[in-house]
PDB file of C-alpha atoms and ligand atoms in Angstrom:
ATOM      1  CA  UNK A 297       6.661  -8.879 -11.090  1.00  0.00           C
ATOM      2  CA  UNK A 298       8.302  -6.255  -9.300  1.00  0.00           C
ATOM      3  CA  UNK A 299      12.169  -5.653  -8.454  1.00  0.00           C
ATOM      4  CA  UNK A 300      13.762  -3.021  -5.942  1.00  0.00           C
ATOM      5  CA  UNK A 301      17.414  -3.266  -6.412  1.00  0.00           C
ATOM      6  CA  UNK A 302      19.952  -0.518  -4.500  1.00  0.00           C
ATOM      7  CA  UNK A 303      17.285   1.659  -3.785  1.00  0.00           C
ATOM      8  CA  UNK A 304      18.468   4.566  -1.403  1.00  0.00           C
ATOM      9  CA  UNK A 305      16.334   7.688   0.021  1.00  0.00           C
ATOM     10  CA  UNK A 306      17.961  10.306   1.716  1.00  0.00           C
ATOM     11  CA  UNK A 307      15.687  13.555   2.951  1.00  0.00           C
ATOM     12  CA  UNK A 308      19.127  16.104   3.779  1.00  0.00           C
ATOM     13  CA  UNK A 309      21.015  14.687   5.540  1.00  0.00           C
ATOM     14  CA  UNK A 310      19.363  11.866   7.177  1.00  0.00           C
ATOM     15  CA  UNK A 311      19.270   8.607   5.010  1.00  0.00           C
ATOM     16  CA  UNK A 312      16.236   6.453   5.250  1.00  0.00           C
ATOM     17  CA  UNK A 313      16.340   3.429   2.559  1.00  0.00           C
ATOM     18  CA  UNK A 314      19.583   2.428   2.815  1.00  0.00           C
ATOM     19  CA  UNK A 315      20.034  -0.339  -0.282  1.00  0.00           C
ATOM     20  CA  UNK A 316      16.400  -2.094  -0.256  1.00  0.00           C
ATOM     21  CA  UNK A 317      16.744  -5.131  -2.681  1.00  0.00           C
ATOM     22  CA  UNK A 318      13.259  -6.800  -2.901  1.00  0.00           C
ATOM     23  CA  UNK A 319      11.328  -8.998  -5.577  1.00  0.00           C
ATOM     24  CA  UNK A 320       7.648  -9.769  -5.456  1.00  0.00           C
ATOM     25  CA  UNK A 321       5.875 -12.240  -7.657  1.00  0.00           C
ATOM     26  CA  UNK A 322       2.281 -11.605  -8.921  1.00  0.00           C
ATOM     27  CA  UNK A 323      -0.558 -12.437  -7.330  1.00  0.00           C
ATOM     28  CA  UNK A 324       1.361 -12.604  -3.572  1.00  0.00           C
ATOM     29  CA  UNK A 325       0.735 -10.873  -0.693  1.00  0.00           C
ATOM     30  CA  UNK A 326       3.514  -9.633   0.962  1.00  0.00           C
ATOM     31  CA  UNK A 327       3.061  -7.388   4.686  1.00  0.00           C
ATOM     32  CA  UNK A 328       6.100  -5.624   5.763  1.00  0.00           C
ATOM     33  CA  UNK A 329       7.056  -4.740   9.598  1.00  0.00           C
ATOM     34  CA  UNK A 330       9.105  -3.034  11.233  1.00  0.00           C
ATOM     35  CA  UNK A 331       9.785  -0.322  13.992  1.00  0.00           C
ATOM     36  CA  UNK A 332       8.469   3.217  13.851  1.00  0.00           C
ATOM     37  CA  UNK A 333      10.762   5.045  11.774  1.00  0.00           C
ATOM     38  CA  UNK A 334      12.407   2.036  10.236  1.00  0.00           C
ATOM     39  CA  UNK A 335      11.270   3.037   6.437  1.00  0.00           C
ATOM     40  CA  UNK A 336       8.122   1.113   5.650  1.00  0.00           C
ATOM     41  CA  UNK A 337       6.782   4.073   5.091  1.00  0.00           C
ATOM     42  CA  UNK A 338       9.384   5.618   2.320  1.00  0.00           C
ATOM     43  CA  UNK A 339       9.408   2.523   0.535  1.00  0.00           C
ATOM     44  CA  UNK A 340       5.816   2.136   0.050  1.00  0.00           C
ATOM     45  CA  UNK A 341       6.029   6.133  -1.353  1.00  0.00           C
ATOM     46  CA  UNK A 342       9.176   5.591  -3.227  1.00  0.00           C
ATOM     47  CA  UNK A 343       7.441   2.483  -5.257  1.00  0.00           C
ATOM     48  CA  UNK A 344       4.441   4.823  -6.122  1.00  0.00           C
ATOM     49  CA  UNK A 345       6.968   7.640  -6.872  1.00  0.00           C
ATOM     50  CA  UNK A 346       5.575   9.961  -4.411  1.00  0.00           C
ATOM     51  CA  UNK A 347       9.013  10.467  -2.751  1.00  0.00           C
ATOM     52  CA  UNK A 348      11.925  10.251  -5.739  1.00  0.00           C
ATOM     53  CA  UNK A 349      14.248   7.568  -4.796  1.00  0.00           C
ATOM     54  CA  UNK A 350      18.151   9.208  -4.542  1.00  0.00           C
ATOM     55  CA  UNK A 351      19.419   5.744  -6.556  1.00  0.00           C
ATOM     56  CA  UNK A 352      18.337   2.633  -7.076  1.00  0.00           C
ATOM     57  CA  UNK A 353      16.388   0.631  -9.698  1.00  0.00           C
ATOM     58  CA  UNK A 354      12.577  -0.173  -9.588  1.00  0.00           C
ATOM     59  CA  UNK A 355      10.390  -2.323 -12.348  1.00  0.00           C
ATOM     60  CA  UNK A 356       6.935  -3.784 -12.141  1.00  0.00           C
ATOM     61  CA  UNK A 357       5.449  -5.660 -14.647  1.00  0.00           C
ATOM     62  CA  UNK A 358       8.197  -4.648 -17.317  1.00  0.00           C
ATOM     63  CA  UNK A 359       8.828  -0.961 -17.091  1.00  0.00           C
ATOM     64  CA  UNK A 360      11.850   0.146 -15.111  1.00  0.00           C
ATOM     65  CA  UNK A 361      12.724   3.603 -13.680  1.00  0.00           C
ATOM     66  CA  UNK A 362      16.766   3.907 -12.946  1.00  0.00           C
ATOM     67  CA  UNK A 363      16.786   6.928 -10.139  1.00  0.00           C
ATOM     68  CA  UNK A 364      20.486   7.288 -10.891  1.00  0.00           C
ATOM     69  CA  UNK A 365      19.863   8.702 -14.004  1.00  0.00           C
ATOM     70  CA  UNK A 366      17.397  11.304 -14.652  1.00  0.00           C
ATOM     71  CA  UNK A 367      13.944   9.928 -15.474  1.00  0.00           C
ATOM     72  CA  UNK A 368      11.584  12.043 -17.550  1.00  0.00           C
ATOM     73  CA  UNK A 369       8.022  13.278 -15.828  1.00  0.00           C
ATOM     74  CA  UNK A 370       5.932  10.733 -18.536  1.00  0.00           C
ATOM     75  CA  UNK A 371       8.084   7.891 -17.392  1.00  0.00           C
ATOM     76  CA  UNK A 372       7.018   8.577 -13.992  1.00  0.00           C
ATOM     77  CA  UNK A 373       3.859   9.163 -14.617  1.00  0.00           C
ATOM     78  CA  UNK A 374       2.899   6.296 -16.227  1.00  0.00           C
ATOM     79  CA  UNK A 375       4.881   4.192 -13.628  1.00  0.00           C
ATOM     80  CA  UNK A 376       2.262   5.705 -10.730  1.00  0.00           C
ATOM     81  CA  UNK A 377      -0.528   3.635 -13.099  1.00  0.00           C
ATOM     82  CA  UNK A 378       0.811   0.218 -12.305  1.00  0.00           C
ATOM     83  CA  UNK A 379       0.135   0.998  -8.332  1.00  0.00           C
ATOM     84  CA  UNK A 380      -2.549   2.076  -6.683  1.00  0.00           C
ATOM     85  CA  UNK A 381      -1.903   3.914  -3.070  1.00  0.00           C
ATOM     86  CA  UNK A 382      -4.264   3.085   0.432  1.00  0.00           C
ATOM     87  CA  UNK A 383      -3.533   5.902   2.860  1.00  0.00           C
ATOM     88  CA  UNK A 384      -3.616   5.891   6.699  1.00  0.00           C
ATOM     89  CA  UNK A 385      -5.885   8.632   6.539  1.00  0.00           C
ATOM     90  CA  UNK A 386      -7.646   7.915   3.214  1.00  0.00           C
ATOM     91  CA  UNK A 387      -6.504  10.987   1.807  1.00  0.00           C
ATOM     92  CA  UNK A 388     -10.261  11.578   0.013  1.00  0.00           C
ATOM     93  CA  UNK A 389     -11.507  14.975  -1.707  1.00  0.00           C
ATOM     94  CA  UNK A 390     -13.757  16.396   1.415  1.00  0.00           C
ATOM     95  CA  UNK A 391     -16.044  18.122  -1.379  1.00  0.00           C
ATOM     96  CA  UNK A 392     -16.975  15.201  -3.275  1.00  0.00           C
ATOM     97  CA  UNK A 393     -19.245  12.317  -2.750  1.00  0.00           C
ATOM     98  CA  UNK A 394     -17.895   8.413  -2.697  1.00  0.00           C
ATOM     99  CA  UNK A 395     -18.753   8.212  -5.990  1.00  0.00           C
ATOM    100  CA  UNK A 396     -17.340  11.410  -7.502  1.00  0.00           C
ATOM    101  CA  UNK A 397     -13.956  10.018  -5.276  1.00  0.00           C
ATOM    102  CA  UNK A 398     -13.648   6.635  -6.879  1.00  0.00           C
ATOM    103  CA  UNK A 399     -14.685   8.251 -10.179  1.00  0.00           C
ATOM    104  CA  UNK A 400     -12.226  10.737 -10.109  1.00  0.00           C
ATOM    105  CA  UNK A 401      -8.860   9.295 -11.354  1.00  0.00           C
ATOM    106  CA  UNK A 402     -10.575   7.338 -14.210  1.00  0.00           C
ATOM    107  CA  UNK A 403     -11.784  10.552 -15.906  1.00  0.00           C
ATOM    108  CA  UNK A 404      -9.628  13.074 -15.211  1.00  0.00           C
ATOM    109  CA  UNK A 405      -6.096  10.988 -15.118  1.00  0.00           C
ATOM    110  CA  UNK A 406      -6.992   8.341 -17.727  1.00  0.00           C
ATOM    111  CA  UNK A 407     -10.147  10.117 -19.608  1.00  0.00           C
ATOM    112  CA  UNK A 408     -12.293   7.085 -19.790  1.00  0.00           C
ATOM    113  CA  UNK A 409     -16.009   7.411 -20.623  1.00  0.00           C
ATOM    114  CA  UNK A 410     -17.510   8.609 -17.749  1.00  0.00           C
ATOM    115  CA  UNK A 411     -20.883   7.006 -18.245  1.00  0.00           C
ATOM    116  CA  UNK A 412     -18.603   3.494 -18.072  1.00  0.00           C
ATOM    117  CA  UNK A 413     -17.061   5.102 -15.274  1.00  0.00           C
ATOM    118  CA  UNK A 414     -20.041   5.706 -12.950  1.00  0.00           C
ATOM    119  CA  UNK A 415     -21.089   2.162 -13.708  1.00  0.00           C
ATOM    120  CA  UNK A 416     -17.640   0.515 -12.586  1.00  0.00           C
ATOM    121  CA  UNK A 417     -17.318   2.795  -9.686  1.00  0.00           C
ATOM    122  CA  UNK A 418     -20.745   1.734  -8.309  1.00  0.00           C
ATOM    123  CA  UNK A 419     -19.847  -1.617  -9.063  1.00  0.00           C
ATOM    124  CA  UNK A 420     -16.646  -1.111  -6.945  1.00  0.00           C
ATOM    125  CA  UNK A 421     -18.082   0.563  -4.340  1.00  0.00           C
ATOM    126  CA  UNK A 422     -20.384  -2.248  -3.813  1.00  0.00           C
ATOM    127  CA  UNK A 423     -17.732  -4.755  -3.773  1.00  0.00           C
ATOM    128  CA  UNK A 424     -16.314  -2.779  -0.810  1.00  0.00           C
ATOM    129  CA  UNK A 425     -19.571  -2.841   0.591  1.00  0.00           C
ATOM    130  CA  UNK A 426     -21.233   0.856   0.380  1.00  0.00           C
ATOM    131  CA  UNK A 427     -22.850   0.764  -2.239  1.00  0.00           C
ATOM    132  CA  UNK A 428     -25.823   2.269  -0.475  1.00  0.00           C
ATOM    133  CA  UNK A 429     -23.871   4.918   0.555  1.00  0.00           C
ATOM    134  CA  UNK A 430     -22.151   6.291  -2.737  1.00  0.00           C
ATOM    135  CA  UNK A 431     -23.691   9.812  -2.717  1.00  0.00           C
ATOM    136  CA  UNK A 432     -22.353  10.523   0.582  1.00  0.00           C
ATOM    137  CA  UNK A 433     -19.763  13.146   1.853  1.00  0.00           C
ATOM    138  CA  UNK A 434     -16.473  11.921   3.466  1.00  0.00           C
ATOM    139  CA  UNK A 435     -17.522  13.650   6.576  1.00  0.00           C
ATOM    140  CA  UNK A 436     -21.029  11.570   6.549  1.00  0.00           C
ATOM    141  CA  UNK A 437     -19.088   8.171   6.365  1.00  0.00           C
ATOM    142  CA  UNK A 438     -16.986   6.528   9.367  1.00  0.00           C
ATOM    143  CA  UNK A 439     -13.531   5.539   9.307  1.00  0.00           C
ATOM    144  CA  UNK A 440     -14.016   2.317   8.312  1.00  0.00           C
ATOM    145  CA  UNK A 441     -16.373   3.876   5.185  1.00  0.00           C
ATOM    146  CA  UNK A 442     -13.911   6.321   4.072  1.00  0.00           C
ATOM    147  CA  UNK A 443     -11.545   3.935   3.763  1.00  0.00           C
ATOM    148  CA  UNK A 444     -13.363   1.392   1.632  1.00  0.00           C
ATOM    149  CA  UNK A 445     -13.930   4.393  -0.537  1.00  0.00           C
ATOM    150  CA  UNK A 446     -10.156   5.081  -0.605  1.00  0.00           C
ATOM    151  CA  UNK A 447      -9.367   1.153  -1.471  1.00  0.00           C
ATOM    152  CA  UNK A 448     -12.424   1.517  -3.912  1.00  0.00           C
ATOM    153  CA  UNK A 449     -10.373   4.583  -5.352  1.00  0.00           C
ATOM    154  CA  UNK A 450      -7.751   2.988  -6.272  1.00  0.00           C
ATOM    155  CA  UNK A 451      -9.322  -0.401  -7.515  1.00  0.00           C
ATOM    156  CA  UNK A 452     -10.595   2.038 -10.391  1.00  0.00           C
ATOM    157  CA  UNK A 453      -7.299   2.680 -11.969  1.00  0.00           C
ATOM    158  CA  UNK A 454      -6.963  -0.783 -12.436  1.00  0.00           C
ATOM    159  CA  UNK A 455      -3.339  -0.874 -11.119  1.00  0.00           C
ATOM    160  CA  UNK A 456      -0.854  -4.281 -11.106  1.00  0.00           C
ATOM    161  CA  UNK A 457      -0.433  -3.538  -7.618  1.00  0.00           C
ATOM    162  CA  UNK A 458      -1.754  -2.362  -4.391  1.00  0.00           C
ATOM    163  CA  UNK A 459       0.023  -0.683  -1.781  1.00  0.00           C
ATOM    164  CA  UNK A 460      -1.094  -0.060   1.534  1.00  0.00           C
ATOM    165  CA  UNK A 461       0.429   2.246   3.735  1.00  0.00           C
ATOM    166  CA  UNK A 462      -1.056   1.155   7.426  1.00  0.00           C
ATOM    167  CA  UNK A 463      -4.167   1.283   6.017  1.00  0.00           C
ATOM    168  CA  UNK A 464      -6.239   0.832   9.522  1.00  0.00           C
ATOM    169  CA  UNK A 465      -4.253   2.759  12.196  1.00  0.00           C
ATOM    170  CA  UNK A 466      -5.877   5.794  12.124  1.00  0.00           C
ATOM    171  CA  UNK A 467      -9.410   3.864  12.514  1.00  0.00           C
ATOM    172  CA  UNK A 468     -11.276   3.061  15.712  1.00  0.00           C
ATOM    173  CA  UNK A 469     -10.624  -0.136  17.143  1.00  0.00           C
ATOM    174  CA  UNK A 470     -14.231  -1.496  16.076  1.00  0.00           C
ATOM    175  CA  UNK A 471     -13.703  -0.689  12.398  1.00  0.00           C
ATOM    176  CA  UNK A 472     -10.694  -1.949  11.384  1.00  0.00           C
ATOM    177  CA  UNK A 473     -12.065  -6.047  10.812  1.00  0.00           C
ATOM    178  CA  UNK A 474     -14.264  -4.185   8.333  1.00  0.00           C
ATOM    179  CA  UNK A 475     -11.524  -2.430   6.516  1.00  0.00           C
ATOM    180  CA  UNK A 476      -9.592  -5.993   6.737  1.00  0.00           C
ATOM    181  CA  UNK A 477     -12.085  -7.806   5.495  1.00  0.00           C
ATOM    182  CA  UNK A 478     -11.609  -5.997   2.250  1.00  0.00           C
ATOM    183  CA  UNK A 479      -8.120  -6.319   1.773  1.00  0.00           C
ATOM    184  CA  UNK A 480      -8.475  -9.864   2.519  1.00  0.00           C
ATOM    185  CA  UNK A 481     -10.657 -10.507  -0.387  1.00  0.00           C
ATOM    186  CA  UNK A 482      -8.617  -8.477  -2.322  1.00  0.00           C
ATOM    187  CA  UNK A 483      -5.767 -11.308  -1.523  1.00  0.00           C
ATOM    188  CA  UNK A 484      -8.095 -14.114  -1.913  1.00  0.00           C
ATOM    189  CA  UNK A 485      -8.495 -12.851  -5.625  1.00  0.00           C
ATOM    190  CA  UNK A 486      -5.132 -12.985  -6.668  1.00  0.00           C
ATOM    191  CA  UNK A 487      -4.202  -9.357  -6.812  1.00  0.00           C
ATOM    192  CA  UNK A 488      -0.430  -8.172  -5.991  1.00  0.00           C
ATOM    193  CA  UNK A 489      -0.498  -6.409  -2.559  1.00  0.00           C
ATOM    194  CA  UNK A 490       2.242  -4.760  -0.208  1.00  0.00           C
ATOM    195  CA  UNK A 491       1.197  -3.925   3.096  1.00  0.00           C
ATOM    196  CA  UNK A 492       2.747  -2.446   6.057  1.00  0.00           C
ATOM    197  CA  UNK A 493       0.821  -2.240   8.661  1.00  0.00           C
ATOM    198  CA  UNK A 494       1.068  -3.073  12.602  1.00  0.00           C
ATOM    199  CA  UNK A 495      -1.820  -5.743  12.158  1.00  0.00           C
ATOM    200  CA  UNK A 496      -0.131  -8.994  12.979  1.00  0.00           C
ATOM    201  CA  UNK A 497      -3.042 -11.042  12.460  1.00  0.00           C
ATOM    202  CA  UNK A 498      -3.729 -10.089   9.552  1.00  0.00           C
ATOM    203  CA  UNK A 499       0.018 -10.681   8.560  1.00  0.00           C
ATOM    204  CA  UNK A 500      -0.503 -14.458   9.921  1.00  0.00           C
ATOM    205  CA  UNK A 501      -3.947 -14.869   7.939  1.00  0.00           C
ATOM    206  CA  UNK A 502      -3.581 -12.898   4.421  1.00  0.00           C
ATOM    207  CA  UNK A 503       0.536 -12.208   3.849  1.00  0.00           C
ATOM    208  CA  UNK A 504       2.190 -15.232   1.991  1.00  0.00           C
ATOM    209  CA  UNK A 505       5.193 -13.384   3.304  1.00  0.00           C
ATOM    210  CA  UNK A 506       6.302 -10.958   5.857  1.00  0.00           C
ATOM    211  CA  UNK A 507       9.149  -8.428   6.157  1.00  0.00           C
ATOM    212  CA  UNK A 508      10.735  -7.010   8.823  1.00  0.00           C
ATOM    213  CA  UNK A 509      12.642  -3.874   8.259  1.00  0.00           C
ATOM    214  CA  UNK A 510      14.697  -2.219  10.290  1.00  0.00           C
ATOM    215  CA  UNK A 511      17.137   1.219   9.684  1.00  0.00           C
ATOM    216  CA  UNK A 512      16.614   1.602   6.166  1.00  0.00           C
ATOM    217  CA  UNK A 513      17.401  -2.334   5.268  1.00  0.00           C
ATOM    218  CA  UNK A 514      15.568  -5.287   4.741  1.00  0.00           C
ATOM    219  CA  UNK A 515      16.551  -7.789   7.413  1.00  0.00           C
ATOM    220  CA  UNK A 516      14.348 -10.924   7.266  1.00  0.00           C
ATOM    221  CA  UNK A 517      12.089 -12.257   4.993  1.00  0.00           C
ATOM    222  CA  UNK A 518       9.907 -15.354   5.277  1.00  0.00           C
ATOM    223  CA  UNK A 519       6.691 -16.940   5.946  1.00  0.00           C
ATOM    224  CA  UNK A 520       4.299 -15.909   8.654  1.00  0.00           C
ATOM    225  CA  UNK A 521       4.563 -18.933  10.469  1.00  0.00           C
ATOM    226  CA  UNK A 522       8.367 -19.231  10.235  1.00  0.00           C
ATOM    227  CA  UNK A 523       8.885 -15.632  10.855  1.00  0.00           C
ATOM    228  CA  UNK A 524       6.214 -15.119  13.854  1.00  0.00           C
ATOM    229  CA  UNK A 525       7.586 -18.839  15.408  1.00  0.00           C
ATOM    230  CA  UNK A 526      11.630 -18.800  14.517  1.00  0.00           C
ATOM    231  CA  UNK A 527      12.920 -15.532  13.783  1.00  0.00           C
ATOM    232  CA  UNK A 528      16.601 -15.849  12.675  1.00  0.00           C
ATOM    233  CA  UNK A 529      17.455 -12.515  12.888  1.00  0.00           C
ATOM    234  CA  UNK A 530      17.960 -10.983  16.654  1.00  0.00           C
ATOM    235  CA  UNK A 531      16.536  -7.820  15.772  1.00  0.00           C
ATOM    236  CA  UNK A 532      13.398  -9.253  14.251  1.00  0.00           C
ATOM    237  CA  UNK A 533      13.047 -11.458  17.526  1.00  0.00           C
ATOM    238  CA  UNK A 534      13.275  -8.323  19.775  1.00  0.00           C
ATOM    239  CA  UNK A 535      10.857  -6.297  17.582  1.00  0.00           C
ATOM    240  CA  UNK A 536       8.188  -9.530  17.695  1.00  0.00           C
ATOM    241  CA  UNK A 537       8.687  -9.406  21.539  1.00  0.00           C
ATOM    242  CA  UNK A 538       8.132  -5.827  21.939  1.00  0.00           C
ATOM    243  CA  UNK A 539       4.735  -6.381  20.093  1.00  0.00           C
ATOM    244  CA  UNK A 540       3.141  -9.678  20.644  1.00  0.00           C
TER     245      UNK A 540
HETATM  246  P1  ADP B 129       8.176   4.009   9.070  1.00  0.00           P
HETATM  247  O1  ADP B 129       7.089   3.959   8.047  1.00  0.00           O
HETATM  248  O2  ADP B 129       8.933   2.730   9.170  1.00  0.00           O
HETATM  249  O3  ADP B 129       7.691   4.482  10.412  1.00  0.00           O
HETATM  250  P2  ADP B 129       9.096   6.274   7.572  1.00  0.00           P
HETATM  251  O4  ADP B 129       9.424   5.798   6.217  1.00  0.00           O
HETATM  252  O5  ADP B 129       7.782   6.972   7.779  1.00  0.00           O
HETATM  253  O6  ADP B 129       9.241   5.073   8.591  1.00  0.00           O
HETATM  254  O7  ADP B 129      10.203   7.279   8.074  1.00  0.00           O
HETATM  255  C1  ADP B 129      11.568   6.937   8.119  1.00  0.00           C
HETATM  256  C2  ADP B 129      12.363   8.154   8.543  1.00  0.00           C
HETATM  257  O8  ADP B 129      12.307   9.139   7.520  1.00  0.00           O
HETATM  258  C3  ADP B 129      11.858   8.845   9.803  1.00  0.00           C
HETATM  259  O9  ADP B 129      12.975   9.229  10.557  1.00  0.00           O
HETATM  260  C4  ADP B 129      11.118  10.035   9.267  1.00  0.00           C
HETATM  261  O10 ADP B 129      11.130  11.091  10.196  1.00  0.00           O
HETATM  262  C5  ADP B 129      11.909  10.379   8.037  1.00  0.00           C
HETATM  263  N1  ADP B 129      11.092  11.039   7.008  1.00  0.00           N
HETATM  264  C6  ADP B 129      10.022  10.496   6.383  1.00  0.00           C
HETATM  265  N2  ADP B 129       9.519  11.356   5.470  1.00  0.00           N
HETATM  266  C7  ADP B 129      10.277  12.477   5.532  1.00  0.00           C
HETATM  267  C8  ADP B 129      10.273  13.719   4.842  1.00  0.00           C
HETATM  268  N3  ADP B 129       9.375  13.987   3.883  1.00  0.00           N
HETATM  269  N4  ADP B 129      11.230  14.633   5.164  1.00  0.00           N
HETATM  270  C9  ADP B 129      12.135  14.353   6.112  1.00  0.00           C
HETATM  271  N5  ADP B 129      12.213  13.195   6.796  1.00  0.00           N
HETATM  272  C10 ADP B 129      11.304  12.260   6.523  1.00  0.00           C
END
C-alpha cells in the first residue's frame, strides 16, 4: 500500500535520508526506532510532504509522486489527503474549541457539509474519549486531551494512513497510556499506521513490525519479538542496549 524507493533529503549541506527503500501493506502497523537524529523524523514529514524529498519515489494506495522530477502543487496536495499527521506537540489552533479543531480540515480543505461535519467530529471525538469536552479550549484540556483531539483531527480527513510523529513525548508521564490506548484501537481496527516513537512497549504490543533506523538508512526490519530478542544488526543491538 505504500512504497519509498531512493528517497533522499538533504537540508544544505547536511544529508538526512540517505536512500530509504520501504513498503508497507494495509492494515499493518509498523513503529520505527532509532537514535536521536537518525531521520525518523524527516521521513515521517517527507511521506506527508511537509519537507520535499531531494529524490526518490513515494506511492500510497496508487498515486505516486517522483521528487526527481518536478511535481505540480495539486499533485501534492492531494497526496497530503491519503495521510493524516499526529504531532509531538499536537500542533492545535489555540483559538478554537476541540470541535472547531477536528472540524476544521473537513470544511475548509475538503468543503464537506458542515452540519455532517459537526456530527462526525463529535462522533470522533467521542471515540477518542472527550466527547464531554468538545467545546473546550486547547489550553483547558491536558496533554493527554489535546492530543486525542489532534488524533481526532486527523481521523476526520479520512486518510489511508496515519502517521505519528512521537506522538506522547512531550506528555507527562501519567498521560501517555491514555494517548496509547487510542492508537492501539486505532491498530486493532485495521487502519495503516507508522509510528516512531521511543515507546517500546507499545512497539512490542501494537507494531506488527519495527524499524530501526540509523544515519539516514533503514538498517533492520522485523518483528517485535525477533527484533527486541535477536537483533542481527550490531547497531540495532547497541541502540536496544542503550534503551532497555
Ligand atoms: P530523528 O527524528 O531521528 O531524531 P530528524 O529527522 O528529526 O531525526 O533529524 C535528522 C537530522 O536532520 C538532524 O540532524 C536534524 O538536526 C536535521 N534536520 C531536521 N529538520 C531540519 C531542518 N528543517 N533544517 C535543517 N536540518 C534539519
Amino acid at each position: 500500500m505504500i512504497s519509498i524507493k531512493g528517497l533522499y533529503k538533504q537540508f544544505g549541506q547536511l544529508e538526512v535520508l540517505k536512500g530509504i527503500n520501504l513498503e508497507v501493506k494495509k492494515g499493518q502497523v509498523i513503529v520505527v526506532i532509532g537514535p536521536s537524529g537518525s531521520g525518523k523524523t524527516t521521513m515521517l514529514r517527507c511521506l506527508n510532504v511537509l519537507e520535499t524529498p531531494t529524490k526518490g519515489v513515494i506511492s500510497i494506495e496508487g498515486q505516486s509522486l517522483d521528487f526527481s522530477k518536478s511535481v505540480s502543487k495539486k499533485s501534492v496536495a492531494s497526496f497530503r489527503r491519503l495521510t493524516g499527521m499526529v504531532f509531538q506537540n499536537y500542533n492545535l489552533f489555540p483559538h478554537k474549541t476541540a470541535l472547531e479543531n477536528v472540524m476544521e480540515g473537513p470544511v475548509i480543505v475538503k468543503g464537506e457539509d458542515k452540519t455532517a461535519v459537526r456530527k462526525k467530529a463529535q462522533a470522533l471525538l467521542e471515540k477518542v474519549g472527550i466527547g464531554d469536552k468538545i467545546d473546550y479550549y486547547p489550553a483547558q484540556l491536558s496533554g493527554g486531551q489535546q492530543q486525542r483531539v489532534g488524533i481526532a483531527r486527523a481521523l476526520a480527513m479520512e486518510p489511508e494512513v496515519m502517521l505519528f510523529d512521537e506522538p506522547t513525548s512531550a506528555l507527562d508521564p501519567e498521560l501517555v497510556g491514555e494517548v496509547l490506548k487510542v492508537m492501539k484501537d486505532l491498530a486493532l481496527e485495521g487502519m495503516t499506521m507508522i509510528v516512531v516513537t521511543h515507546e517500546m512497549r507499545f512497539a512490542r504490543e501494537a507494531a506488527d513490525e519495527v524499524i530501526f533506523m540509523d544515519g539516514g538508512v533503514v538498517v533492520e526490519r522485523n518483528k517485535p519479538e525477533e527484533i527486541f530478542t535477536h537483533p542481527k544488526e550490531e547497531r540495532t543491538r547497541k541502540f536496544l542496549n542503550m534503551i532497555q
